[in-house]
XYZ file of C-alpha atoms in Angstrom:
697
model
C 5.593 -37.111 -114.191
C 6.528 -35.379 -110.394
C 7.624 -38.950 -109.500
C 9.984 -39.588 -112.359
C 11.551 -36.342 -112.098
C 12.340 -36.872 -108.344
C 13.945 -40.360 -109.223
C 15.888 -39.101 -111.859
C 17.153 -36.087 -109.634
C 17.827 -38.433 -106.576
C 19.827 -40.690 -109.546
C 21.780 -37.799 -110.469
C 22.657 -36.850 -106.980
C 24.100 -40.348 -106.429
C 26.144 -40.517 -109.239
C 27.155 -36.895 -109.019
C 27.931 -37.649 -105.025
C 30.027 -40.565 -106.290
C 31.919 -38.728 -108.868
C 32.804 -35.815 -105.957
C 34.298 -38.728 -103.735
C 36.558 -40.024 -106.639
C 37.807 -36.682 -106.803
C 38.575 -36.567 -103.043
C 40.181 -39.990 -103.004
C 41.827 -39.599 -105.826
C 45.383 -37.978 -104.121
C 45.457 -40.805 -101.406
C 47.241 -44.072 -101.707
C 44.354 -46.238 -101.325
C 43.248 -45.076 -104.704
C 46.223 -44.628 -106.712
C 47.738 -48.422 -105.198
C 44.700 -50.520 -104.690
C 41.417 -49.033 -106.382
C 42.653 -47.354 -109.638
C 45.184 -50.712 -110.443
C 42.179 -53.433 -109.332
C 40.070 -50.989 -111.761
C 42.571 -51.178 -114.766
C 43.228 -54.718 -114.550
C 39.333 -55.613 -115.145
C 38.876 -53.092 -117.875
C 41.859 -53.110 -119.366
C 41.455 -54.120 -123.123
C 43.133 -54.207 -126.291
C 40.254 -52.071 -127.827
C 40.990 -48.888 -125.271
C 43.776 -49.663 -122.961
C 44.837 -47.365 -119.900
C 42.273 -44.683 -121.321
C 39.294 -46.967 -120.432
C 39.344 -47.160 -116.826
C 39.732 -43.625 -117.265
C 37.022 -43.020 -119.372
C 34.542 -45.198 -117.264
C 35.564 -43.253 -113.789
C 35.763 -39.526 -115.135
C 34.192 -39.217 -117.895
C 31.382 -41.506 -118.263
C 29.511 -40.401 -114.941
C 28.950 -36.704 -116.130
C 27.807 -37.681 -119.584
C 25.784 -40.178 -117.822
C 24.473 -37.119 -115.738
C 24.099 -35.049 -118.899
C 21.912 -37.553 -120.598
C 19.658 -37.814 -117.382
C 19.285 -34.095 -117.442
C 18.104 -34.154 -120.740
C 15.546 -36.305 -119.954
C 14.337 -34.436 -116.731
C 13.986 -31.265 -118.710
C 11.776 -32.922 -121.270
C 9.312 -33.834 -118.459
C 8.246 -30.005 -118.327
C 9.001 -26.870 -116.817
C 6.508 -26.234 -114.038
C 7.680 -26.289 -110.963
C 6.298 -29.071 -108.703
C 4.782 -28.503 -105.043
C 7.714 -30.378 -103.909
C 10.050 -28.444 -105.560
C 8.206 -25.749 -104.195
C 8.448 -27.136 -100.545
C 11.968 -27.759 -101.329
C 12.814 -23.884 -102.358
C 11.235 -22.932 -99.080
C 13.238 -25.430 -96.978
C 16.386 -23.535 -99.253
C 15.164 -19.766 -98.485
C 17.614 -19.208 -95.664
C 20.484 -20.765 -97.664
C 19.599 -18.133 -100.552
C 19.597 -14.886 -98.534
C 22.548 -12.775 -100.327
C 26.048 -12.246 -98.567
C 28.477 -9.778 -99.974
C 31.969 -11.055 -100.101
C 34.793 -8.912 -101.159
C 36.094 -10.498 -104.386
C 33.266 -12.449 -105.333
C 30.496 -10.006 -105.342
C 26.982 -10.921 -104.345
C 26.701 -14.672 -103.339
C 24.051 -16.939 -101.776
C 24.969 -18.694 -98.671
C 24.207 -21.863 -100.536
C 26.791 -20.497 -103.084
C 29.813 -19.238 -100.263
C 29.238 -23.231 -98.780
C 30.036 -24.706 -102.193
C 32.880 -22.435 -102.639
C 34.699 -23.233 -99.376
C 34.085 -26.895 -100.034
C 35.586 -26.658 -103.380
C 38.493 -24.498 -101.712
C 38.747 -27.556 -99.659
C 39.261 -29.886 -101.910
C 42.069 -28.109 -103.582
C 43.850 -27.990 -100.468
C 43.081 -31.250 -99.275
C 44.208 -32.788 -102.635
C 47.327 -30.669 -102.776
C 48.200 -31.356 -98.938
C 47.660 -35.258 -99.676
C 49.688 -35.237 -102.848
C 52.759 -33.418 -101.032
C 52.431 -35.269 -97.868
C 52.456 -38.750 -99.933
C 55.373 -37.510 -102.241
C 57.667 -35.560 -99.393
C 57.214 -38.908 -97.562
C 59.457 -40.557 -100.409
C 61.929 -37.688 -100.741
C 65.430 -38.559 -98.637
C 69.475 -36.862 -98.849
C 69.753 -40.348 -100.154
C 66.818 -40.861 -102.865
C 67.658 -37.150 -104.012
C 71.004 -37.622 -104.426
C 70.513 -40.470 -106.671
C 69.081 -38.108 -108.781
C 71.971 -35.490 -108.513
C 69.568 -32.915 -106.963
C 69.155 -31.513 -103.423
C 66.317 -32.499 -101.329
C 64.898 -29.077 -101.241
C 65.206 -29.503 -105.223
C 63.577 -32.459 -105.713
C 60.396 -31.341 -103.104
C 60.378 -28.335 -105.694
C 60.339 -30.771 -108.697
C 57.539 -32.680 -106.566
C 55.313 -29.751 -105.253
C 55.698 -28.145 -109.179
C 54.157 -31.414 -110.539
C 51.357 -31.638 -107.639
C 50.386 -27.885 -108.809
C 49.566 -28.782 -111.899
C 47.488 -32.000 -110.453
C 45.269 -29.055 -108.557
C 44.997 -27.412 -111.283
C 43.445 -30.098 -113.676
C 40.242 -30.536 -110.719
C 39.502 -26.786 -111.424
C 39.482 -26.935 -115.115
C 37.641 -30.559 -115.529
C 34.602 -28.095 -114.119
C 35.731 -25.046 -116.051
C 33.821 -25.059 -119.032
C 30.395 -26.218 -117.257
C 28.964 -22.962 -116.662
C 29.842 -21.724 -120.369
C 27.399 -24.474 -121.753
C 24.660 -22.387 -122.680
C 22.370 -25.097 -124.010
C 23.517 -27.130 -120.728
C 21.160 -29.867 -119.374
C 23.648 -30.288 -116.720
C 23.125 -26.685 -114.850
C 19.061 -27.082 -114.840
C 19.365 -30.400 -112.558
C 20.898 -27.817 -109.947
C 18.934 -24.861 -110.549
C 21.142 -23.174 -112.111
C 21.708 -21.359 -116.141
C 24.706 -20.523 -118.030
C 24.315 -16.646 -118.068
C 23.648 -16.783 -113.999
C 26.881 -19.400 -113.741
C 29.482 -17.335 -115.533
C 31.159 -15.897 -112.167
C 31.759 -19.515 -111.223
C 33.904 -20.087 -114.754
C 35.468 -16.803 -113.833
C 36.545 -17.732 -110.320
C 37.491 -21.433 -111.953
C 39.324 -19.460 -114.562
C 41.757 -17.462 -112.151
C 42.228 -20.334 -109.994
C 42.951 -22.255 -112.777
C 45.638 -19.849 -113.911
C 47.456 -19.318 -110.987
C 47.931 -22.795 -110.246
C 49.100 -23.281 -113.784
C 51.196 -20.298 -113.529
C 52.569 -21.620 -110.609
C 53.040 -25.183 -111.919
C 54.916 -23.477 -114.648
C 57.065 -21.129 -112.892
C 58.185 -23.682 -110.435
C 59.568 -26.080 -113.193
C 61.255 -23.106 -114.779
C 63.069 -22.428 -111.055
C 64.067 -26.103 -110.923
C 65.186 -26.446 -114.478
C 67.429 -23.598 -113.905
C 68.860 -24.641 -110.567
C 69.482 -28.054 -111.646
C 71.124 -27.058 -115.022
C 68.280 -28.307 -117.245
C 67.250 -25.498 -119.177
C 67.369 -27.698 -122.286
C 63.855 -29.398 -120.770
C 62.116 -26.720 -121.870
C 62.862 -27.651 -125.545
C 61.509 -31.095 -125.059
C 58.761 -32.635 -126.937
C 58.924 -36.497 -125.981
C 57.577 -38.863 -128.188
C 55.936 -40.791 -125.512
C 55.788 -38.602 -122.187
C 54.752 -35.328 -121.429
C 55.399 -32.229 -123.484
C 57.249 -29.389 -122.226
C 56.799 -27.777 -125.091
C 53.108 -28.091 -125.639
C 52.305 -27.486 -121.692
C 54.738 -23.785 -122.511
C 52.675 -23.135 -125.494
C 49.319 -23.750 -123.350
C 50.690 -21.686 -120.989
C 51.282 -18.715 -123.010
C 47.397 -18.942 -124.382
C 45.970 -19.214 -120.778
C 48.026 -16.161 -119.653
C 46.843 -13.993 -122.598
C 43.426 -14.640 -121.996
C 43.294 -14.045 -118.755
C 45.591 -11.058 -118.952
C 42.390 -9.598 -120.938
C 39.786 -10.934 -118.048
C 40.500 -8.561 -115.374
C 37.555 -6.164 -115.042
C 39.059 -2.961 -116.201
C 40.562 -4.440 -119.292
C 37.422 -6.407 -120.211
C 35.290 -3.460 -119.625
C 37.100 -0.677 -121.900
C 38.503 -2.867 -124.264
C 35.712 -5.837 -125.002
C 36.433 -6.870 -128.427
C 39.690 -7.334 -127.247
C 38.894 -9.977 -124.096
C 36.059 -11.528 -127.314
C 38.717 -12.329 -129.800
C 41.426 -13.313 -127.549
C 39.100 -15.734 -125.618
C 39.019 -18.030 -128.946
C 42.549 -18.759 -127.724
C 40.868 -21.696 -125.452
C 41.354 -23.685 -128.827
C 44.932 -23.141 -128.958
C 45.007 -23.798 -124.648
C 42.993 -27.233 -124.796
C 44.425 -28.442 -127.635
C 48.219 -28.291 -126.310
C 46.936 -29.175 -123.004
C 45.641 -32.619 -124.198
C 49.146 -32.605 -125.486
C 50.855 -31.941 -122.836
C 49.429 -34.395 -120.731
C 48.501 -37.242 -123.274
C 44.769 -38.160 -123.915
C 44.347 -40.840 -121.439
C 44.934 -38.811 -118.605
C 43.227 -35.601 -120.248
C 40.007 -37.718 -120.001
C 40.040 -36.980 -116.773
C 38.450 -33.184 -117.909
C 36.953 -34.420 -121.035
C 33.176 -34.468 -119.799
C 32.731 -30.487 -118.980
C 34.736 -29.665 -122.617
C 32.952 -32.610 -124.607
C 29.785 -31.011 -123.467
C 30.505 -27.582 -124.484
C 31.769 -28.622 -128.122
C 28.004 -30.439 -128.248
C 26.397 -26.736 -127.465
C 28.819 -24.776 -129.273
C 28.360 -26.897 -132.653
C 24.916 -26.857 -131.805
C 25.039 -22.613 -131.551
C 26.922 -22.533 -134.987
C 24.534 -24.510 -136.732
C 21.706 -22.127 -135.626
C 23.444 -19.302 -135.771
C 24.202 -20.104 -140.048
C 20.217 -19.006 -140.436
C 18.976 -15.670 -141.507
C 16.161 -14.489 -138.924
C 12.956 -12.835 -139.904
C 12.927 -9.490 -138.543
C 9.810 -7.855 -138.241
C 9.819 -4.523 -136.935
C 12.176 -1.905 -134.674
C 10.529 0.125 -132.139
C 13.331 3.259 -131.873
C 13.233 5.265 -128.586
C 14.658 8.793 -128.051
C 16.695 7.318 -125.341
C 18.984 5.601 -127.907
C 17.149 2.196 -126.860
C 15.679 -0.140 -129.715
C 13.128 -2.894 -129.387
C 13.898 -5.320 -132.262
C 10.984 -7.991 -133.013
C 11.364 -10.873 -134.657
C 9.060 -13.566 -136.176
C 9.457 -17.042 -134.034
C 7.881 -20.588 -133.637
C 4.831 -21.139 -131.606
C 7.039 -23.993 -130.848
C 9.760 -22.337 -129.202
C 8.770 -21.545 -125.420
C 11.075 -20.067 -122.985
C 11.248 -18.150 -119.778
C 11.390 -14.536 -118.663
C 14.570 -12.997 -118.684
C 15.994 -15.328 -121.156
C 19.272 -14.050 -123.220
C 19.897 -13.924 -126.909
C 22.952 -13.374 -128.870
C 22.729 -11.184 -131.816
C 25.057 -10.774 -134.967
C 24.365 -8.241 -137.348
C 26.535 -9.287 -140.126
C 26.717 -5.240 -141.564
C 27.920 -4.032 -138.591
C 30.392 -6.665 -138.085
C 30.499 -10.826 -139.106
C 32.392 -11.808 -136.033
C 30.759 -9.817 -133.343
C 28.254 -11.920 -131.486
C 26.668 -9.665 -128.144
C 24.069 -10.993 -125.643
C 20.747 -8.934 -125.120
C 17.725 -9.461 -122.769
C 14.358 -11.049 -124.217
C 11.991 -8.192 -122.925
C 8.418 -10.384 -124.589
C 6.871 -13.179 -122.984
C 6.577 -16.565 -125.429
C 2.869 -17.050 -123.694
C 1.860 -13.741 -124.643
C 3.391 -13.380 -127.918
C 3.762 -16.809 -129.362
C 4.822 -15.755 -132.582
C 7.051 -12.854 -131.549
C 10.469 -12.469 -129.700
C 12.064 -9.318 -128.612
C 14.955 -7.977 -127.575
C 15.722 -4.370 -125.926
C 18.904 -2.917 -126.938
C 20.332 0.208 -125.171
C 23.296 2.278 -126.510
C 26.374 1.431 -124.442
C 29.392 0.529 -126.999
C 30.314 1.158 -130.619
C 28.470 -1.848 -131.944
C 25.228 -0.741 -130.224
C 25.649 2.737 -131.297
C 26.379 1.723 -134.953
C 23.287 -0.329 -134.923
C 21.037 2.480 -133.454
C 22.511 4.843 -136.388
C 21.727 2.568 -138.805
C 18.110 2.094 -137.666
C 17.323 5.938 -136.298
C 18.876 7.617 -139.320
C 16.629 9.461 -142.239
C 17.673 7.158 -144.887
C 17.290 3.797 -142.778
C 17.571 0.273 -144.069
C 14.421 -1.556 -144.878
C 15.591 -4.761 -144.042
C 18.186 -6.101 -141.877
C 20.459 -9.235 -141.789
C 20.292 -10.780 -138.496
C 21.635 -14.394 -137.190
C 20.913 -15.312 -133.486
C 22.093 -18.186 -131.296
C 19.188 -18.992 -128.257
C 17.485 -17.486 -126.296
C 18.789 -18.988 -123.312
C 17.392 -18.783 -119.787
C 16.055 -20.610 -116.358
C 14.112 -23.664 -116.985
C 11.306 -21.954 -114.877
C 10.090 -19.255 -112.691
C 7.647 -18.930 -109.710
C 7.052 -15.450 -109.294
C 3.339 -16.776 -108.351
C 4.959 -17.473 -105.087
C 5.189 -14.259 -103.567
C 2.491 -11.994 -102.325
C 4.273 -9.257 -103.938
C 6.985 -8.587 -106.170
C 9.523 -5.202 -105.884
C 11.555 -5.017 -109.061
C 14.284 -2.294 -108.525
C 16.150 -1.500 -111.725
C 18.583 1.471 -113.102
C 18.657 2.236 -116.462
C 19.085 -0.132 -118.813
C 18.111 -2.626 -115.855
C 14.991 -2.468 -116.492
C 14.596 -4.848 -119.597
C 14.624 -8.279 -117.744
C 11.496 -6.612 -115.680
C 9.537 -6.165 -119.143
C 9.487 -10.091 -119.900
C 8.330 -10.496 -116.023
C 5.865 -8.105 -116.449
C 4.311 -9.335 -119.925
C 4.316 -12.963 -118.297
C 2.213 -11.482 -115.408
C -0.403 -9.957 -117.881
C -0.469 -13.756 -119.583
C -1.178 -15.515 -115.884
C -3.471 -12.936 -115.058
C -5.517 -12.149 -118.249
C -5.268 -15.312 -119.964
C -4.823 -17.849 -117.232
C -6.795 -16.166 -114.542
C -4.368 -16.852 -111.962
C -3.646 -14.594 -108.890
C -0.573 -12.845 -109.719
C 1.530 -10.646 -107.022
C 1.122 -7.083 -106.165
C 4.227 -5.443 -108.682
C 5.948 -2.886 -107.347
C 8.717 -1.499 -110.151
C 11.357 0.933 -108.548
C 12.838 2.410 -111.808
C 15.929 4.601 -111.949
C 16.798 6.905 -115.243
C 19.585 9.671 -115.786
C 17.099 11.918 -118.203
C 13.255 12.417 -119.016
C 14.080 10.810 -122.327
C 14.959 7.433 -120.543
C 11.182 7.013 -119.582
C 10.168 6.328 -122.816
C 11.391 2.643 -121.766
C 8.400 2.143 -119.600
C 6.650 1.912 -122.977
C 8.284 -1.486 -123.266
C 6.443 -2.683 -120.371
C 3.565 -3.503 -123.009
C 4.052 -5.395 -126.186
C 3.435 -3.340 -129.641
C -0.129 -5.129 -130.211
C -2.855 -3.504 -128.335
C -4.575 -6.760 -128.069
C -1.948 -7.780 -125.455
C -1.700 -4.373 -123.497
C -4.690 -5.340 -121.302
C -3.722 -5.283 -117.488
C -6.573 -4.582 -115.881
C -6.274 -7.812 -113.277
C -2.646 -6.876 -112.338
C -2.030 -4.443 -109.604
C 1.137 -2.558 -110.479
C 2.591 0.410 -108.891
C 5.202 1.965 -110.812
C 8.435 4.922 -108.695
C 10.321 5.971 -111.929
C 13.124 8.228 -110.831
C 14.878 10.769 -112.878
C 18.016 11.551 -111.079
C 19.988 14.302 -113.240
C 16.791 16.711 -114.146
C 14.373 18.925 -111.236
C 11.664 18.486 -113.994
C 10.171 16.716 -116.813
C 12.597 18.285 -120.039
C 11.132 18.722 -123.395
C 13.961 19.670 -125.105
C 15.185 17.809 -128.193
C 11.768 15.792 -127.432
C 11.568 12.754 -130.097
C 8.487 10.492 -130.718
C 8.827 7.009 -130.753
C 8.802 5.057 -134.031
C 8.577 1.798 -135.651
C 9.967 0.715 -137.998
C 9.211 -2.429 -140.556
C 11.031 -4.350 -142.814
C 10.786 -6.249 -145.759
C 10.629 -9.617 -145.697
C 13.113 -11.889 -147.535
C 12.153 -15.668 -148.606
C 15.522 -16.615 -147.149
C 14.452 -15.550 -143.708
C 13.103 -17.914 -140.754
C 11.439 -17.527 -138.039
C 13.181 -18.568 -134.789
C 12.835 -22.280 -133.663
C 14.364 -24.316 -131.589
C 17.353 -25.639 -132.613
C 16.444 -29.146 -132.128
C 12.761 -29.136 -132.760
C 9.944 -29.323 -130.149
C 11.434 -32.204 -128.059
C 14.951 -30.633 -128.388
C 15.847 -31.603 -124.818
C 15.700 -35.230 -125.831
C 17.411 -34.799 -128.791
C 20.243 -33.018 -127.035
C 20.465 -36.310 -124.939
C 20.515 -38.270 -128.309
C 23.451 -36.373 -129.180
C 25.638 -36.823 -126.163
C 24.640 -40.520 -126.421
C 25.348 -41.197 -129.862
C 28.423 -39.037 -130.247
C 29.813 -40.283 -127.192
C 28.985 -43.892 -128.218
C 30.667 -43.321 -132.042
C 33.377 -42.099 -130.420
C 34.095 -45.072 -128.351
C 33.280 -47.666 -131.276
C 35.605 -45.670 -133.474
C 38.667 -45.136 -130.618
C 38.362 -48.947 -130.266
C 38.838 -49.793 -133.706
C 41.643 -47.468 -133.713
C 43.497 -48.822 -130.822
C 42.573 -52.343 -131.600
C 43.578 -52.867 -135.114
C 46.286 -49.441 -135.501
C 47.662 -48.691 -131.949
C 47.729 -51.823 -130.285
C 49.660 -53.941 -132.849
C 52.470 -51.172 -132.536
C 52.410 -50.664 -128.437
C 50.663 -53.731 -127.047
C 49.356 -51.375 -124.493
C 52.733 -50.861 -122.963
C 52.341 -46.743 -123.764
C 55.930 -46.842 -124.208
C 55.986 -46.745 -128.339
C 53.015 -45.258 -130.012
C 53.192 -41.102 -130.140
C 51.442 -39.021 -127.626
C 51.177 -36.593 -129.744
C 49.218 -38.733 -132.387
C 47.203 -40.648 -130.146
C 45.963 -37.575 -128.881
C 45.345 -35.588 -131.954
C 43.523 -38.893 -133.418
C 41.208 -39.106 -130.403
C 40.081 -35.267 -130.600
C 39.716 -35.957 -134.324
C 36.915 -38.675 -133.631
C 35.710 -36.227 -130.941
C 35.306 -33.633 -133.324
C 33.739 -35.814 -136.299
C 31.160 -37.851 -134.126
C 30.018 -34.679 -132.552
C 29.081 -33.157 -135.674
C 28.035 -36.111 -137.567
C 25.509 -36.710 -135.006
C 24.521 -32.826 -134.059
C 24.270 -31.996 -138.149
C 21.905 -35.477 -138.604
C 19.572 -34.051 -135.706
C 19.601 -30.443 -137.024
C 18.972 -31.180 -140.122
C 15.834 -33.624 -139.413
C 14.377 -31.338 -137.258
C 14.625 -28.814 -140.058
C 12.540 -30.276 -142.166
C 9.582 -29.734 -139.622
C 10.623 -26.359 -139.235
C 10.264 -25.275 -142.806
C 6.706 -26.063 -142.777
C 5.855 -23.402 -140.428
C 8.644 -20.733 -142.221
C 6.413 -21.153 -144.942
C 3.527 -20.268 -143.206
C 4.731 -17.384 -141.663
C 5.878 -16.163 -145.144
C 2.988 -16.502 -145.953
C 1.931 -13.510 -143.706
C 4.125 -10.905 -144.404
C 1.940 -9.678 -146.673
C -0.021 -8.321 -143.443
C 2.456 -5.597 -142.957
C 1.547 -2.131 -142.255
C 2.934 0.254 -144.283
C 2.495 4.444 -144.637
C 2.739 4.559 -148.373
C 3.978 1.722 -151.294
C 7.181 3.396 -151.469
C 7.985 3.416 -147.383
C 8.341 0.799 -144.858
C 7.478 3.060 -142.045
C 4.722 2.618 -139.662
C 3.813 5.568 -137.974
C 3.559 4.503 -134.272
C 4.448 7.895 -132.805
C 3.159 8.682 -129.154
C 3.146 11.570 -127.152
C 5.322 11.388 -123.372
C 2.238 12.843 -121.614
C 0.375 9.649 -122.871
C 3.116 7.364 -122.323
C 2.723 4.285 -122.723
C -1.199 3.885 -122.092
C -3.526 5.780 -120.105
C -3.921 2.659 -117.162
C 0.093 2.557 -117.329
C 0.670 6.171 -117.139
C -1.805 6.166 -113.485
C -0.054 3.340 -112.136
C 3.300 5.624 -112.505
C 4.564 8.331 -110.012
C 7.684 10.288 -111.036
C 9.979 11.778 -108.863
C 12.726 13.972 -110.376
C 16.327 15.463 -108.851
C 16.275 12.490 -105.934
C 17.294 8.698 -105.647
C 14.827 5.998 -104.454
C 14.820 5.261 -100.740
C 15.729 1.648 -101.189
C 15.724 0.630 -97.320
C 12.468 2.521 -96.700
C 10.824 1.288 -100.048
C 11.709 -2.526 -99.119
C 11.421 -2.171 -94.902
C 7.565 -0.912 -95.790
C 6.315 -4.285 -97.444
C 4.700 -6.092 -94.457
C 3.520 -8.743 -96.930
C 4.676 -12.551 -95.733
C 7.057 -12.980 -98.958
C 8.343 -10.378 -100.833
C 10.486 -11.046 -103.898
C 13.043 -8.643 -104.156
C 14.438 -8.475 -107.674
C 17.381 -6.204 -108.641
C 18.877 -5.437 -112.112
C 21.380 -2.330 -112.514
C 24.488 -1.194 -111.452
C 26.968 -2.690 -108.822
C 26.197 -0.282 -106.223
C 22.453 -0.611 -106.462
C 22.926 -4.579 -106.369
C 25.063 -4.252 -103.462
C 22.911 -1.690 -101.536
C 20.033 -4.295 -102.227
C 21.669 -7.442 -101.420
C 22.627 -5.395 -97.666
C 18.886 -4.562 -97.182
C 17.883 -8.328 -97.806
C 20.586 -9.823 -95.868
C 20.310 -7.259 -92.742
C 18.401 -9.899 -90.947
C 15.537 -6.898 -89.941
C 13.127 -8.286 -92.668
C 12.959 -12.042 -92.854
C 10.171 -11.756 -95.760
C 12.624 -10.360 -98.184
C 13.724 -12.506 -100.320
C 16.460 -11.417 -102.780
C 17.414 -12.497 -106.200
C 20.048 -10.590 -108.307
C 19.012 -10.789 -112.310
C 21.780 -11.000 -114.887
C 21.176 -8.924 -118.048
C 22.588 -7.719 -121.134
C 22.009 -5.092 -123.318
């Protein structure tokens, strides 16, 4: 198995390096005048025309990598010895660096970012060098232009071409169920920052592209060009519509607007549909195939998420904490496994039918094979409405919920460290709950040697201390952690002593079952990775088949591969329509096939609902109240040290660790993450291995 994974990884790297090499060579004369004409001569046919060579060069390699990634994921999530050695070799490159504007990045990320910027600079300079060499006073005069005007026209076009490079990679980080990202040790949640970086670069370049052309048309008295929609050329109107849609999205992505008006950001981001549609209409489908693979994989993932979200999920119970925090417990299939720090997207139609919010999974699929939990801290209007709905005296006895996910890293390897120092602030403790529960399973069930755990957590008030109760599952049978060495340092920063004012008990609310509810299951069944690979391959093959038939028997008799007669827009719309149809057919067939197997387990879950505890025949409250002094259990209480009116001295805590390998995980406010990253990257303690954990609440 390890040998097969190594072979797949090596093959992926060869193909990916070749793919990047093509991007490096694309602006050169060697590629455009020798390589590309030669490839087109050998691949041009009455079935695909010029589009065939673009698909072969730019689209096929990435979809091939995605298919290989699906096979790679199927071989298991355990980290092999070879991968551990590779991680150890890369340890120095994973050390954090704080860069203004980028935040906390590893040295690997910084190196790749610099190389990507170098690719953009190289491509732009090469394009300009070649094009400017052809611009002379004589050539400019033939077009009725000045030399500087001709150069402005050329630069405007090249800015758009450079923006296309970024667009080709834009959708990879936001493909949540990606089979490509895990090959490079990435997750969608942790890769969102790459999407943000690429998005800013894309819109900067495309805006400059549009502004330069607007200036060029104005000074050359060609303003009418802005209203042209060519039948067989570039459509300027479509480009302008795409740019406007992009600018609206871009305006809402800046941190101040996104944080204060998240719903505005959320809704305007759906303009990506308009942006991509009119982008393809602007450049034509043949050229758009250069950017197709990333968006194609995104569409596959988006449709699968749509299918998963149509089903109502069996919500078992809710633990309601006095610190305005709720733990929702869902029924899940034993086939569904996920790793600690995973996230899941929730939709509660009674609050909003269109809003989806990500939350960190706080349970362990190993320790709790039939239950999945998420922890939600009141931070905005949506979470506040949910808490009020559940905590009110006249609380609901059932709640309709839809989900997408869970999504998380392919594997985790916390056992490689001697000590784990987990630093959190406020609701940042939630991903550490899942890690702690996973380590309970490893120590108590698998009898593995686990690292010592030091949890340093900061809260603003005493009521927040009840979040420590979530470290242990609701089931008492799974709460033993006698073999774990645990030390909790809990800091209450805004109080001098334990407050007992407005004291509330922790409550557990049980929900009535509904025959239509189902446990959370893998969207494509137990072999979901292989099914995903099958969908990618089969849908693309069907697309090629349909496009081949369309081109050969409908477009070719009209156009004869001249690309000068048949409408670019019509061809683009037909291609996009076939892409959507092929993805919908293959993904739906795979989903429905696996749904049959999931239905049997759903029936078993429904038969178990009679064991739900009740306080009385007319009530679905189950009394799980606990006093704060006994929270969360005696063994946990003994491991906890409370500090009031102060903040943790993180530098002292971390530098005191003398073990050979100390894993430092941090999740919380930006200032805290930067402080911990700065300590670990200072070079004063080589044994500290930093990792910033993404979380959602």
